[in-house]
């Protein structure tokens, strides 16, 4: 988060907090008291959506996928999620681990075997159980878990990260509407959007937690004859909630990050063991063939509504998935945005959409194709029956046909538990941020509160039989959310085009404007490594007077200009020129630390260096961040010349927008 906010505890957003808490309590009580009525109501609502709005869901997901790819691979992809000088907060491995664990890690454990087998046995059209059904089953599985799913997460994360880190808006869902309604995001509309996000996130995580313990219970029953029932599952929810609470208390870096890194290592280990134990060459062959078939049929399947051959299969699978991914998008998107500051749009999409997609497809091939091969050619009818009867036991039944069955089953149970913990504590962190204006530097008690809410919701609905109703409600909520998402994409595209136009207008930056001075003096300035105090003295003796003189001249022409000395807060001297309804001009000279040119310091984070290992530059910053040139040693006239040139470019940029 912004350095300017460090050291102060984030205040609670009372309208969002109390409104969302009230809606949650009312909905949970209603669903718990009248589970059958709630289930019937929400099931009818979902059926109405499937019947009348399937085409719309298909269109929305197609628009999302095309938009994400365009933003990434056009010239807009070079824009950074944050100031131009921002660096990624997390290493690629840590970042990938966290976004994957929050995004769908648990889904792969539950559906890695079950879904390919279900499509193989019961395809949308034609006979099941044959070669054609096997091929089609894998393409359908790829389709549901591939680019479209991660594209939905990616677009939400992109929009939120861009407006938060580049335009200093709150890291909450309301910020996506800023291009459309402006400052009104801080009013009732913004509050309603964040309340919607809190309610949807709570229901999504709670229902997943409730259903997920069924798989853990199935694994424990399979291995240790632990009875299956509500008592065991409530105890598992309590255990998961307790571990997740500890993780939330530890914070993002010590809790979620470490658990995610552990689980990605375990996931890779499990994947490799099954790959080696199974028909390895066949799996590698089918992975290539599945990928080719998936890409070849991507457009056709994206728009396939089975209009000429109506079937209930579409609503039970594809539309269900599109609704489920969209219902989870506020939670997962906001979490991914929180950990993605400093990455370019192109780097973000490659890492947050294409990377997870490849891993997901490989996972589905290794587990799905191995299971299909067992049923198709090795007469593993018991596996097919187990999947058909109870999908939660599919993975553990599958391990019966693989060497080291018990060890793999134990490893899977541990992974499922950790995946659920990371989903739960990620959800609690997101709820905490949504109720605190996008900040996560909140009291521990507030973080614990949201974790407890998730656990209680899951337990109450599990005991009352209301989980399926709430899951259906969460999926139905994708319909109104999709409307806001389309508006957010449009606003995001508009903001990016303005950002890009300004970058083009400012491209020709002079590193040093013409002015008096011997070349020896200029060379001497280049070879100096000033400390913080020297840069501060330069800001005081040269930068401030230059900005004040320039600002006074602007004021004489009736232009609103203000010079701010912010050296005590953030080592910056700032000139703001306000243009009413148009974009303001901002010119800052910031004292930024850098490591000394010493080979021993290469790769060391700047925070870990002592003052004796740093030097400082007087860097020029605009609204977009550092422009990567140093004005240390410039004369007052040279600095004013640069101010005039940059202001002239800004006025030219405004002219292009009119």
XYZ file of C-alpha atoms in Angstrom:
658
model
C 0.000 0.000 0.000
C 1.038 3.651 -0.235
C 3.903 4.694 2.003
C 2.012 7.794 3.036
C -0.449 5.588 4.895
C 2.135 3.578 6.814
C 2.072 3.810 10.566
C -1.650 4.549 10.899
C -4.399 2.033 11.384
C -6.993 1.957 8.593
C -10.380 3.319 9.714
C -13.426 1.163 9.224
C -15.849 2.100 6.427
C -18.960 2.122 8.640
C -21.652 2.205 5.920
C -20.060 -0.756 4.119
C -19.286 -2.694 7.303
C -22.695 -2.408 8.955
C -24.747 -2.768 5.774
C -22.878 -5.886 4.640
C -23.027 -7.425 8.125
C -26.788 -6.888 8.212
C -27.338 -8.398 4.766
C -25.145 -11.389 5.651
C -26.954 -12.116 8.903
C -30.393 -11.772 7.311
C -29.578 -13.962 4.313
C -27.880 -16.687 6.352
C -30.765 -16.817 8.852
C -33.353 -16.928 6.092
C -31.498 -19.660 4.226
C -30.937 -21.625 7.435
C -34.560 -21.366 8.639
C -36.113 -22.046 5.230
C -33.469 -24.055 3.338
C -35.904 -25.851 1.042
C -37.759 -22.673 0.115
C -34.481 -20.828 -0.449
C -33.131 -23.681 -2.527
C -36.303 -23.760 -4.624
C -36.276 -19.983 -5.120
C -32.633 -19.718 -6.134
C -32.812 -22.841 -8.296
C -35.758 -21.298 -10.142
C -33.808 -18.063 -10.519
C -30.822 -19.931 -11.929
C -33.023 -21.882 -14.339
C -34.577 -18.634 -15.544
C -31.091 -17.213 -16.170
C -30.008 -20.343 -18.032
C -33.141 -20.327 -20.187
C -33.185 -16.632 -21.038
C -29.669 -15.283 -20.519
C -27.293 -18.063 -21.628
C -26.486 -16.073 -24.769
C -25.637 -13.066 -22.607
C -23.252 -15.020 -20.339
C -21.521 -16.424 -23.412
C -21.187 -12.940 -24.908
C -19.838 -11.419 -21.685
C -17.150 -14.083 -21.274
C -16.138 -13.703 -24.930
C -15.816 -9.915 -24.529
C -13.721 -10.409 -21.396
C -11.293 -12.812 -23.087
C -10.825 -10.613 -26.163
C -10.382 -7.508 -23.975
C -7.731 -9.070 -21.762
C -5.689 -10.305 -24.720
C -5.976 -6.918 -26.458
C -4.845 -5.008 -23.370
C -1.880 -7.337 -22.959
C -0.526 -7.576 -26.481
C -1.269 -4.093 -27.817
C 0.944 -1.101 -27.050
C -1.158 -0.617 -23.894
C 0.554 -3.680 -22.414
C 3.624 -1.601 -21.507
C 1.655 0.478 -19.001
C 2.513 -0.415 -15.421
C 0.082 -1.225 -12.605
C 1.421 1.608 -10.510
C 3.798 4.516 -11.104
C 6.244 4.119 -13.977
C 9.076 3.532 -11.496
C 7.208 0.885 -9.446
C 8.777 -2.547 -9.001
C 6.909 -5.809 -8.281
C 6.348 -6.346 -4.586
C 6.739 -10.137 -4.792
C 8.976 -12.503 -6.704
C 7.369 -14.332 -9.607
C 7.264 -17.654 -7.708
C 5.589 -16.142 -4.634
C 3.175 -14.134 -6.766
C 2.204 -17.102 -8.922
C 1.778 -19.338 -5.861
C -0.580 -16.925 -4.135
C -2.756 -16.130 -7.136
C -3.006 -19.808 -8.075
C -3.929 -20.907 -4.540
C -6.608 -18.224 -4.265
C -7.873 -18.672 -7.833
C -8.703 -22.338 -8.236
C -6.161 -24.583 -6.573
C -8.849 -26.370 -4.578
C -10.976 -26.876 -7.689
C -8.242 -28.899 -9.350
C -8.108 -31.251 -6.378
C -11.865 -31.795 -6.490
C -12.451 -31.904 -10.261
C -9.081 -33.050 -11.664
C -10.325 -36.638 -11.895
C -14.072 -36.151 -11.579
C -14.878 -33.739 -14.400
C -13.041 -35.455 -17.290
C -14.554 -38.770 -16.249
C -18.071 -37.301 -16.011
C -17.797 -35.784 -19.505
C -16.348 -39.070 -20.776
C -19.268 -41.060 -19.407
C -21.976 -38.489 -20.217
C -20.965 -36.167 -23.093
C -23.296 -33.352 -24.221
C -24.104 -35.316 -27.401
C -23.391 -38.793 -28.634
C -22.463 -42.001 -26.837
C -20.224 -41.952 -23.790
C -17.399 -44.328 -22.954
C -15.633 -44.355 -26.340
C -12.555 -42.818 -27.959
C -14.481 -39.846 -29.346
C -16.033 -39.219 -25.935
C -12.562 -39.326 -24.327
C -11.212 -36.733 -26.744
C -14.259 -34.493 -26.331
C -14.168 -34.844 -22.531
C -10.689 -33.352 -22.318
C -11.463 -30.473 -24.677
C -14.567 -29.586 -22.647
C -12.583 -29.740 -19.403
C -9.898 -27.500 -20.893
C -12.613 -25.125 -22.055
C -14.161 -24.783 -18.590
C -10.862 -24.419 -16.695
C -8.690 -22.599 -19.218
C -8.362 -19.113 -20.657
C -11.940 -17.991 -20.026
C -11.803 -18.679 -16.282
C -8.477 -16.964 -15.717
C -9.468 -14.168 -18.096
C -12.432 -13.312 -15.842
C -10.152 -13.136 -12.804
C -7.497 -11.198 -14.727
C -9.783 -8.435 -16.022
C -11.172 -7.684 -12.551
C -7.662 -7.631 -11.073
C -6.378 -5.411 -13.898
C -9.112 -2.816 -13.488
C -8.782 -2.649 -9.703
C -4.955 -2.620 -9.657
C -4.740 0.049 -12.358
C -7.088 2.538 -10.713
C -5.745 1.882 -7.225
C -2.005 1.917 -7.881
C -1.870 4.348 -10.797
C -4.661 6.752 -9.841
C -4.565 6.343 -6.039
C -8.173 5.168 -5.706
C -9.262 2.719 -2.970
C -8.444 -0.929 -3.672
C -12.108 -1.906 -3.592
C -14.657 -2.827 -6.225
C -16.163 0.677 -6.351
C -13.012 2.048 -8.011
C -13.829 0.145 -11.221
C -16.726 2.567 -11.753
C -14.631 5.745 -11.392
C -14.435 6.487 -15.165
C -18.242 6.307 -15.306
C -19.431 8.130 -12.178
C -16.307 9.932 -10.947
C -16.303 11.086 -7.309
C -19.739 9.542 -6.764
C -17.963 6.239 -6.073
C -17.543 7.619 -2.552
C -21.321 7.883 -2.127
C -24.215 5.389 -1.899
C -23.448 3.774 -5.276
C -19.907 2.908 -4.229
C -21.115 1.662 -0.862
C -23.665 -0.618 -2.535
C -21.015 -2.052 -4.867
C -18.650 -2.861 -1.988
C -21.482 -4.362 0.083
C -22.350 -6.574 -2.881
C -18.698 -7.659 -3.114
C -18.527 -8.503 0.610
C -21.740 -10.524 0.552
C -20.747 -12.387 -2.609
C -17.235 -13.120 -1.336
C -18.506 -14.384 2.022
C -21.061 -16.677 0.395
C -18.590 -17.950 -2.193
C -15.837 -18.773 0.309
C -18.264 -20.155 2.911
C -20.028 -22.474 0.472
C -16.696 -23.688 -0.904
C -15.502 -24.303 2.639
C -18.689 -26.206 3.435
C -18.567 -28.351 0.313
C -14.797 -28.758 0.537
C -14.822 -30.418 3.923
C -16.906 -33.135 2.293
C -13.883 -34.055 0.186
C -11.577 -33.991 3.211
C -14.102 -36.103 5.116
C -14.278 -38.521 2.174
C -10.495 -38.850 2.150
C -10.296 -39.459 5.888
C -13.147 -41.968 5.649
C -11.427 -43.745 2.776
C -8.062 -43.924 4.560
C -8.973 -44.234 8.241
C -12.670 -45.177 8.318
C -13.538 -41.814 9.866
C -17.351 -41.568 9.767
C -18.890 -39.218 7.233
C -21.340 -36.749 8.708
C -22.060 -33.269 9.958
C -20.133 -33.624 13.238
C -16.849 -34.474 11.521
C -17.377 -31.804 8.879
C -18.128 -29.121 11.483
C -14.927 -30.078 13.312
C -13.027 -29.832 10.016
C -14.482 -26.366 9.374
C -13.439 -25.300 12.883
C -9.922 -26.649 12.300
C -9.642 -24.955 8.904
C -10.969 -21.693 10.338
C -8.509 -21.831 13.244
C -5.517 -22.358 10.940
C -6.749 -19.682 8.540
C -7.222 -17.267 11.452
C -3.620 -17.817 12.504
C -2.541 -17.173 8.918
C -4.610 -13.975 8.733
C -3.064 -12.747 11.991
C 0.440 -13.392 10.622
C -0.382 -11.260 7.585
C 0.061 -11.610 3.845
C 3.823 -12.141 3.779
C 4.143 -14.572 6.690
C 0.795 -16.346 6.337
C -0.827 -16.579 2.903
C 2.448 -16.257 0.997
C 4.210 -19.086 2.848
C 1.234 -21.442 2.750
C 0.804 -20.793 -0.987
C 4.477 -21.493 -1.664
C 4.257 -24.748 0.298
C 1.196 -25.856 -1.611
C 2.553 -25.079 -5.073
C 5.606 -27.229 -4.250
C 3.322 -30.053 -3.050
C 1.111 -29.669 -6.141
C 4.096 -29.962 -8.485
C 5.369 -32.966 -6.531
C 1.974 -34.718 -6.724
C 1.666 -33.911 -10.423
C 5.113 -35.308 -11.206
C 4.529 -38.486 -9.164
C 1.254 -39.244 -10.951
C 2.852 -38.429 -14.316
C 5.714 -40.855 -13.650
C 3.467 -43.558 -12.177
C 0.930 -43.298 -15.000
C 1.283 -43.805 -18.766
C 3.875 -41.009 -19.044
C 4.422 -40.983 -22.799
C 0.701 -41.202 -23.484
C 0.035 -38.326 -21.108
C 2.591 -36.090 -22.819
C 1.104 -37.005 -26.192
C -2.450 -36.318 -25.048
C -1.387 -33.018 -23.469
C -0.114 -31.801 -26.829
C -3.163 -33.136 -28.688
C -5.623 -31.795 -26.087
C -4.009 -28.361 -26.258
C -4.155 -28.292 -30.039
C -7.791 -29.389 -30.103
C -8.697 -26.853 -27.423
C -7.081 -23.964 -29.320
C -8.569 -25.115 -32.627
C -12.091 -25.255 -31.171
C -11.762 -22.223 -28.875
C -13.889 -19.812 -30.925
C -16.536 -22.398 -31.807
C -16.956 -23.609 -28.229
C -16.956 -20.058 -26.870
C -20.081 -19.233 -28.867
C -21.709 -22.677 -28.870
C -25.150 -22.458 -27.249
C -26.441 -25.769 -28.670
C -29.234 -23.712 -30.255
C -29.761 -26.319 -33.011
C -29.523 -29.265 -30.604
C -31.015 -28.021 -27.298
C -29.683 -29.772 -24.196
C -29.805 -29.265 -20.436
C -26.074 -29.981 -20.383
C -25.163 -26.360 -21.220
C -26.855 -24.905 -18.139
C -25.511 -27.609 -15.856
C -21.921 -27.134 -16.997
C -20.754 -24.206 -19.143
C -23.215 -21.544 -17.954
C -22.781 -22.814 -14.388
C -19.007 -22.361 -14.679
C -19.221 -18.904 -16.255
C -21.523 -17.823 -13.439
C -19.292 -19.407 -10.792
C -16.102 -17.800 -12.085
C -17.813 -14.395 -12.262
C -19.257 -14.794 -8.771
C -15.736 -15.452 -7.455
C -14.145 -12.671 -9.534
C -14.621 -9.823 -6.996
C -12.806 -11.857 -4.339
C -10.065 -13.410 -6.464
C -9.633 -10.305 -8.632
C -9.188 -8.004 -5.654
C -6.743 -10.415 -4.016
C -4.668 -10.730 -7.199
C -4.716 -6.934 -7.567
C -3.402 -6.600 -3.998
C -0.298 -8.664 -4.802
C 0.347 -7.338 -8.349
C 1.513 -3.766 -7.849
C 4.430 -2.809 -10.084
C 3.908 -5.282 -12.923
C 3.165 -4.179 -16.474
C -0.189 -5.137 -17.964
C 1.534 -7.536 -20.386
C 3.604 -9.155 -17.651
C 0.504 -9.440 -15.482
C -1.576 -11.191 -18.155
C 1.232 -13.573 -19.091
C 1.724 -14.504 -15.440
C -1.839 -14.350 -14.131
C -3.733 -15.821 -17.086
C -1.529 -17.767 -19.485
C 0.759 -19.253 -16.802
C -2.018 -20.655 -14.582
C -3.897 -21.849 -17.668
C -0.954 -23.951 -18.839
C -0.480 -25.459 -15.372
C -4.228 -26.158 -15.091
C -4.366 -27.859 -18.480
C -1.354 -30.023 -17.652
C -2.962 -30.998 -14.329
C -6.240 -31.946 -15.993
C -4.390 -34.032 -18.569
C -2.303 -35.949 -16.032
C -5.225 -36.766 -13.745
C -8.092 -36.772 -16.250
C -6.443 -38.714 -19.062
C -4.956 -41.233 -16.625
C -8.423 -41.852 -15.152
C -10.009 -42.165 -18.605
C -7.253 -44.550 -19.710
C -7.910 -46.727 -16.647
C -11.636 -46.907 -17.399
C -11.305 -47.222 -21.169
C -8.527 -49.829 -21.439
C -7.957 -51.305 -17.984
C -11.582 -51.956 -17.004
C -11.538 -49.716 -13.916
C -15.319 -49.777 -13.681
C -15.224 -49.172 -9.928
C -13.572 -45.796 -10.578
C -16.321 -44.832 -13.025
C -18.989 -45.866 -10.520
C -17.308 -43.939 -7.700
C -17.186 -40.754 -9.777
C -20.811 -41.178 -10.799
C -21.954 -41.690 -7.196
C -19.816 -39.173 -5.261
C -17.386 -36.756 -6.942
C -15.749 -35.935 -3.585
C -14.253 -39.438 -3.363
C -13.094 -39.559 -7.007
C -9.500 -38.492 -6.328
C -8.984 -41.019 -3.539
C -10.557 -43.848 -5.541
C -8.262 -42.880 -8.427
C -5.195 -43.314 -6.205
C -6.102 -47.005 -5.743
C -4.856 -47.594 -9.288
C -1.564 -45.708 -8.768
C 1.540 -46.891 -6.844
C 1.981 -45.508 -3.295
C -1.767 -45.041 -3.013
C -1.928 -44.244 0.705
C 0.981 -41.803 0.590
C -0.574 -39.918 -2.337
C -3.961 -39.841 -0.595
C -2.394 -38.383 2.557
C -0.546 -35.798 0.485
C -3.814 -34.907 -1.275
C -5.631 -34.422 2.047
C -2.875 -32.096 3.267
C -3.032 -30.146 0.001
C -6.821 -29.847 0.104
C -6.606 -28.554 3.668
C -3.917 -25.975 2.805
C -5.785 -24.875 -0.317
C -8.885 -24.331 1.781
C -6.922 -22.423 4.389
C -5.378 -20.131 1.761
C -8.781 -19.544 0.143
C -10.321 -18.768 3.528
C -7.613 -16.405 4.770
C -7.391 -14.730 1.350
C -11.160 -14.239 1.532
C -10.918 -12.788 5.042
C -8.188 -10.397 3.887
C -10.342 -9.233 0.965
C -13.408 -8.746 3.214
C -11.249 -6.771 5.622
C -10.011 -4.514 2.792
C -13.488 -3.994 1.359
C -14.734 -2.833 4.769
C -11.682 -0.587 5.337
C -11.598 1.489 2.125
C -9.139 -0.837 0.442
C -6.503 -0.904 3.171
C -5.176 -3.989 4.922
C -3.205 -2.278 7.705
C -6.074 -2.884 10.097
C -6.288 -4.102 13.698
C -5.897 -7.867 14.109
C -9.353 -8.070 15.684
C -10.978 -6.865 12.466
C -9.206 -9.513 10.391
C -10.216 -12.205 12.874
C -13.830 -10.974 12.748
C -14.164 -11.686 9.026
C -12.517 -15.090 9.328
C -14.955 -16.022 12.079
C -17.888 -14.794 9.935
C -16.819 -17.113 7.100
C -16.530 -20.091 9.448
C -19.863 -19.467 11.198
C -21.655 -18.996 7.874
C -20.295 -22.296 6.580
C -21.245 -24.191 9.762
C -24.775 -22.769 10.036
C -25.576 -23.501 6.415
C -23.985 -26.956 6.540
C -26.140 -27.946 9.522
C -29.296 -26.363 8.069
C -28.800 -27.802 4.606
C -28.638 -24.389 2.972
C -25.263 -24.619 1.242
C -26.618 -25.564 -2.171
C -29.128 -22.683 -2.061
C -26.385 -20.221 -1.212
C -24.127 -21.591 -3.935
C -26.922 -21.105 -6.464
C -27.497 -17.581 -5.148
C -23.816 -16.758 -5.534
C -23.869 -17.944 -9.150
C -27.049 -15.964 -9.887
C -25.287 -12.857 -8.537
C -22.991 -13.057 -11.568
C -25.752 -11.496 -13.678
C -25.781 -8.036 -12.047
C -22.020 -8.184 -11.498
C -21.436 -8.806 -15.195
C -23.183 -5.523 -16.041
C -20.884 -3.601 -13.708
C -17.901 -5.515 -15.092
C -18.687 -4.562 -18.696
C -18.964 -0.922 -17.621
C -15.653 -1.259 -15.788
C -13.944 -2.698 -18.878
C -15.172 0.209 -20.975
C -13.931 2.731 -18.400
C -10.616 0.902 -18.086
C -10.111 0.963 -21.867
C -10.875 4.683 -21.942
C -8.443 5.403 -19.102
C -5.712 3.329 -20.778
C -6.147 5.185 -24.069
C -5.726 8.514 -22.258
C -2.703 7.170 -20.410
C -1.157 5.973 -23.658
C -1.835 9.289 -25.396
C -0.075 11.140 -22.604
C 2.911 8.803 -22.772
C 3.214 9.505 -26.486
C 2.947 13.254 -25.900
C 5.692 13.142 -23.274
C 8.091 10.821 -25.057
C 10.620 13.452 -26.080
C 12.054 14.244 -22.645
C 15.288 16.230 -22.522
C 17.718 14.722 -20.045
C 19.324 18.142 -19.566
C 17.935 21.323 -21.126
C 20.259 23.792 -22.822
C 21.812 26.322 -20.512
C 25.046 27.929 -19.395
C 27.760 25.817 -17.808
C 31.009 24.148 -18.755
C 30.959 20.544 -19.880
C 33.382 19.719 -17.051
C 30.738 20.795 -14.520
C 28.104 18.644 -16.162
C 30.464 15.642 -16.183
C 31.295 16.191 -12.520
C 27.586 16.102 -11.657
C 27.215 12.770 -13.469
C 30.004 11.187 -11.438
C 28.761 12.317 -8.028
C 26.877 10.026 -5.635
C 25.106 12.489 -3.328
C 23.586 11.466 -0.022
C 20.080 12.253 1.183
C 21.060 15.513 2.882
C 22.767 16.854 -0.250
C 19.669 16.199 -2.363
C 17.494 17.847 0.297
C 19.734 20.924 0.260
C 19.461 21.019 -3.559
C 15.671 20.807 -3.301
C 15.716 23.689 -0.829
C 18.157 25.967 -2.660
C 17.256 25.312 -6.323
C 14.049 23.314 -6.800
C 11.759 25.216 -4.432
C 12.765 28.691 -5.712
C 12.447 27.519 -9.340
C 8.964 26.076 -8.752
C 7.865 29.167 -6.797
C 9.041 31.469 -9.579
C 7.305 29.357 -12.237
C 4.145 29.102 -10.116
C 4.070 32.859 -9.537
C 4.320 33.464 -13.271
C 1.410 31.077 -13.883
C -0.626 32.806 -11.177
C 0.006 36.102 -12.932
C -1.747 34.606 -15.954
C -4.719 33.493 -13.876
C -3.679 29.839 -13.641
C -4.215 28.002 -10.330
C -0.763 26.748 -9.232
C 0.557 25.615 -5.845
C 4.016 24.583 -4.622
C 4.137 22.011 -1.805
C 7.185 21.133 0.282
C 6.627 17.469 1.236
C 10.177 16.568 2.243
C 9.178 15.584 5.773
C 6.509 13.158 4.486
C 7.989 11.665 1.321
C 11.207 13.508 0.335
C 9.446 15.415 -2.446
C 8.943 18.977 -3.638
C 5.782 19.276 -5.689
C 4.203 21.708 -8.149
C 0.487 21.290 -8.885
C -1.179 23.210 -11.732
C -4.942 22.757 -11.706
C -7.078 22.923 -14.828
C -10.597 22.582 -13.475
C -12.403 19.785 -15.294
C -9.304 18.755 -17.279
C -6.314 16.731 -16.124
C -4.013 18.632 -13.772
C -0.275 19.080 -14.307
C 1.953 17.584 -11.635
C 5.735 18.022 -11.498
C 7.657 16.622 -8.552
C 11.331 16.377 -7.717
C 11.660 13.357 -5.436
C 14.735 12.234 -3.522
C 14.923 8.531 -4.432
C 17.509 6.111 -3.015
C 19.524 3.759 -5.237
C 22.264 1.229 -4.453
C 25.829 2.404 -5.033
C 27.473 0.899 -8.149
C 29.047 -1.968 -6.245
C 28.891 -5.539 -7.554
C 28.391 -6.834 -4.007
C 25.091 -4.925 -3.788
C 23.558 -6.270 -7.005
C 20.151 -7.830 -6.368
C 19.825 -6.472 -2.818
C 16.524 -4.790 -2.037
C 16.903 -1.062 -1.372
C 15.167 -1.492 2.014
C 17.967 -3.818 3.129
C 20.776 -1.358 2.357
C 22.287 0.988 4.910
C 22.651 4.698 4.179
C 26.358 4.178 3.459
C 25.402 1.759 0.665
C 22.958 4.155 -1.006
C 23.087 7.310 -3.038
C 20.192 9.597 -3.938
C 18.881 11.110 -7.166
C 16.655 14.155 -7.525
C 14.237 12.447 -9.903
C 11.401 14.110 -11.798
C 7.978 12.532 -11.251
C 4.702 13.169 -13.038
C 1.301 11.741 -12.119
C 2.399 8.459 -13.732
C 5.500 8.203 -11.515
C 9.216 8.598 -12.092
C 10.366 9.817 -15.512
C 13.779 8.303 -14.766
C 15.892 11.430 -15.147
C 17.925 13.169 -12.481
C 18.036 16.975 -12.107
C 20.631 17.020 -9.318
C 23.162 19.740 -10.097
C 20.944 21.636 -12.523
C 20.780 25.389 -12.236
C 17.609 27.241 -11.390
C 17.227 28.458 -14.983
C 17.714 24.932 -16.339
C 15.015 23.582 -14.019
C 12.590 26.339 -15.029
C 13.324 25.550 -18.685
C 12.392 21.910 -18.043
C 9.227 22.984 -16.215
C 8.183 25.087 -19.200
C 8.865 22.256 -21.668
C 6.990 19.641 -19.640
C 4.063 21.997 -19.082
C 3.971 22.751 -22.791
C 3.770 19.003 -23.514
C 0.966 18.663 -20.983
C -1.013 21.442 -22.673
C -0.439 19.735 -26.023
C -1.750 16.486 -24.519
C -4.887 18.288 -23.294
C -5.305 19.750 -26.786
C -5.258 16.232 -28.276
C -8.055 15.183 -25.901
C -10.376 18.080 -26.749
